Amino acid sequence: MDYLKDLETIVNINSYTKNKSGVDLVGQKMTSWIEPLGFNTSIFTRENIGNHLLFSSQKKSGKKILLLGHNDTVFPPNSFEEFKEDEFWVYGPGVCDMKGGNIVALQALRNIFNQNGELFNIDFLLVSDEETGSDDSKELTTSPDFLILSKK
């Protein structure tokens, strides 16, 4: 169950929305796992919050899927930062929302890639400000430039 090690890795990084370096570090880890699956990464650099990341697979004719997640959590430094597990459960900031969901999506992409040797028509957007209302990423995802980029 390597995915639990991946989950532990990002849960142990404090990615409180206002902790830009922590949110960006989670994004860097996700990038290091997603790019080997054939995705290209677009980084939407932000000064005061973590960068937003769009991972794009090859495009072919047919339907397209957008996976959406976020790298930030509501937990400030020194409040809830530890990954723990017992025989039944795992615990930690973001285990259920959203780091756990990001790892589920990552593992599904890995499984598809391992079965088919390639991925296409799937994009994965990870934003960095969901826990504070997505004020910045909302502007990004509704902009014409983003819509054009996500269709390429």
Coordinates of C-alpha atoms in Angstrom, one line a residue:
M1 CA 0.0 0.0 0.0
D2 CA 2.5 2.6 -1.2
Y3 CA -0.3 5.1 -1.5
L4 CA -0.4 5.3 2.3
K5 CA 3.3 6.3 2.3
D6 CA 2.4 9.0 -0.3
L7 CA -0.5 10.2 1.9
E8 CA 1.8 10.2 5.0
T9 CA 4.4 12.3 3.1
I10 CA 1.9 15.1 2.2
V11 CA 0.0 15.0 5.4
N12 CA 3.2 15.6 7.3
I13 CA 3.7 18.9 5.4
N14 CA 1.8 21.7 7.0
S15 CA -0.2 23.3 4.2
Y16 CA -2.3 25.8 6.0
T17 CA -3.7 28.1 3.3
K18 CA -1.5 31.0 4.5
N19 CA 1.6 28.8 4.6
K20 CA 2.7 29.4 1.0
S21 CA 5.9 27.4 1.4
G22 CA 4.1 24.4 2.8
V23 CA 1.3 24.5 0.2
D24 CA 3.9 24.8 -2.6
L25 CA 5.9 21.8 -1.1
V26 CA 2.7 19.6 -1.3
G27 CA 2.3 20.8 -4.9
Q28 CA 5.9 19.8 -5.6
K29 CA 5.4 16.3 -4.2
M30 CA 2.2 15.9 -6.2
T31 CA 4.0 17.1 -9.4
S32 CA 6.8 14.6 -8.8
W33 CA 4.2 11.8 -8.8
I34 CA 2.0 13.0 -11.6
E35 CA 4.5 14.1 -14.3
P36 CA 5.9 10.6 -14.7
L37 CA 2.4 9.5 -15.8
G38 CA 2.8 11.7 -18.9
F39 CA 1.2 14.9 -17.6
N40 CA 2.4 18.4 -18.5
T41 CA 2.3 20.9 -15.6
S42 CA 1.1 24.5 -15.8
I43 CA 2.0 26.5 -12.7
F44 CA 0.0 29.5 -11.8
T45 CA 2.5 31.3 -9.6
R46 CA 1.0 33.3 -6.6
E47 CA 2.9 35.6 -4.3
N48 CA 1.0 35.3 -1.0
I49 CA -0.7 31.8 -1.3
G50 CA 0.5 28.6 -2.8
N51 CA 0.7 28.2 -6.5
H52 CA -2.2 26.6 -8.4
L53 CA -1.3 23.6 -10.6
L54 CA -2.9 22.2 -13.7
F55 CA -1.7 18.8 -14.9
S56 CA -2.7 18.1 -18.5
S57 CA -2.6 14.8 -20.3
Q58 CA -2.5 14.2 -24.0
K59 CA -5.7 15.1 -25.8
K60 CA -7.6 13.0 -28.3
S61 CA -11.1 13.3 -29.7
G62 CA -13.8 12.4 -27.2
K63 CA -14.9 13.3 -23.8
K64 CA -12.6 14.9 -21.3
I65 CA -12.4 14.7 -17.5
L66 CA -11.3 17.4 -15.1
L67 CA -10.2 16.2 -11.6
L68 CA -10.3 19.0 -9.1
G69 CA -8.6 19.1 -5.7
H70 CA -6.8 21.4 -3.3
N71 CA -3.5 21.3 -1.5
D72 CA -4.3 23.6 1.4
T73 CA -5.8 22.7 4.8
V74 CA -7.4 24.8 7.5
F75 CA -4.9 23.8 10.2
P76 CA -2.3 26.5 11.2
P77 CA 1.2 25.4 12.1
N78 CA 1.4 23.6 15.5
S79 CA -2.3 22.9 15.7
F80 CA -2.8 19.5 14.0
E81 CA 0.1 18.3 12.0
E82 CA 0.8 14.7 12.6
F83 CA 0.1 11.6 10.5
K84 CA -0.9 8.6 12.7
E85 CA -2.4 5.2 11.9
D86 CA -3.7 2.4 13.9
E87 CA -4.9 -1.0 12.8
F88 CA -8.2 0.5 11.5
W89 CA -7.7 4.2 10.6
V90 CA -5.3 6.8 9.5
Y91 CA -5.4 10.3 11.0
G92 CA -4.0 13.7 10.2
P93 CA -4.8 17.0 8.6
G94 CA -6.3 16.5 5.1
V95 CA -6.6 12.7 5.4
C96 CA -10.3 12.9 4.5
D97 CA -10.3 16.3 2.8
M98 CA -8.5 16.8 0.6
K99 CA -5.1 15.3 0.7
G100 CA -6.7 11.8 0.9
G101 CA -8.8 12.6 -2.1
N102 CA -5.8 13.8 -4.1
I103 CA -4.0 10.6 -3.3
V104 CA -7.1 8.6 -4.4
A105 CA -7.1 10.5 -7.7
L106 CA -3.4 10.0 -8.1
Q107 CA -3.7 6.2 -7.4
A108 CA -6.5 5.9 -9.9
L109 CA -4.4 7.7 -12.5
R110 CA -1.5 5.4 -11.7
N111 CA -3.7 2.3 -12.1
I112 CA -5.0 3.5 -15.5
F113 CA -1.5 4.4 -16.6
N114 CA -0.2 1.0 -15.5
Q115 CA -3.0 -0.8 -17.4
N116 CA -2.9 1.2 -20.6
G117 CA 0.6 2.7 -20.8
E118 CA -0.8 6.1 -21.3
L119 CA -3.4 8.6 -20.2
F120 CA -5.4 11.0 -22.3
N121 CA -8.2 13.5 -22.0
I122 CA -7.7 13.9 -18.2
D123 CA -6.7 17.1 -16.5
F124 CA -6.1 17.5 -12.8
L125 CA -6.3 20.9 -11.2
L126 CA -4.9 21.5 -7.7
V127 CA -5.7 24.9 -6.2
S128 CA -4.2 26.4 -3.1
D129 CA -7.0 28.5 -1.6
E130 CA -10.1 26.3 -1.3
E131 CA -10.2 26.5 2.5
T132 CA -10.5 30.3 2.4
G133 CA -13.2 30.4 -0.3
S134 CA -11.2 30.0 -3.5
D135 CA -11.2 33.7 -4.1
D136 CA -8.0 33.6 -6.1
S137 CA -8.5 30.3 -7.9
K138 CA -12.1 31.2 -8.8
E139 CA -10.8 34.1 -10.8
L140 CA -8.4 31.7 -12.5
T141 CA -10.9 28.9 -13.3
T142 CA -13.4 31.3 -14.8
S143 CA -11.0 33.3 -16.9
P144 CA -11.0 32.8 -20.7
D145 CA -7.3 32.1 -20.7
F146 CA -7.7 29.1 -18.3
L147 CA -10.6 27.7 -20.3
I148 CA -8.5 27.9 -23.5
L149 CA -5.5 26.3 -21.7
S150 CA -7.6 23.5 -20.2
K151 CA -8.9 22.6 -23.7
K152 CA -5.5 22.2 -25.3

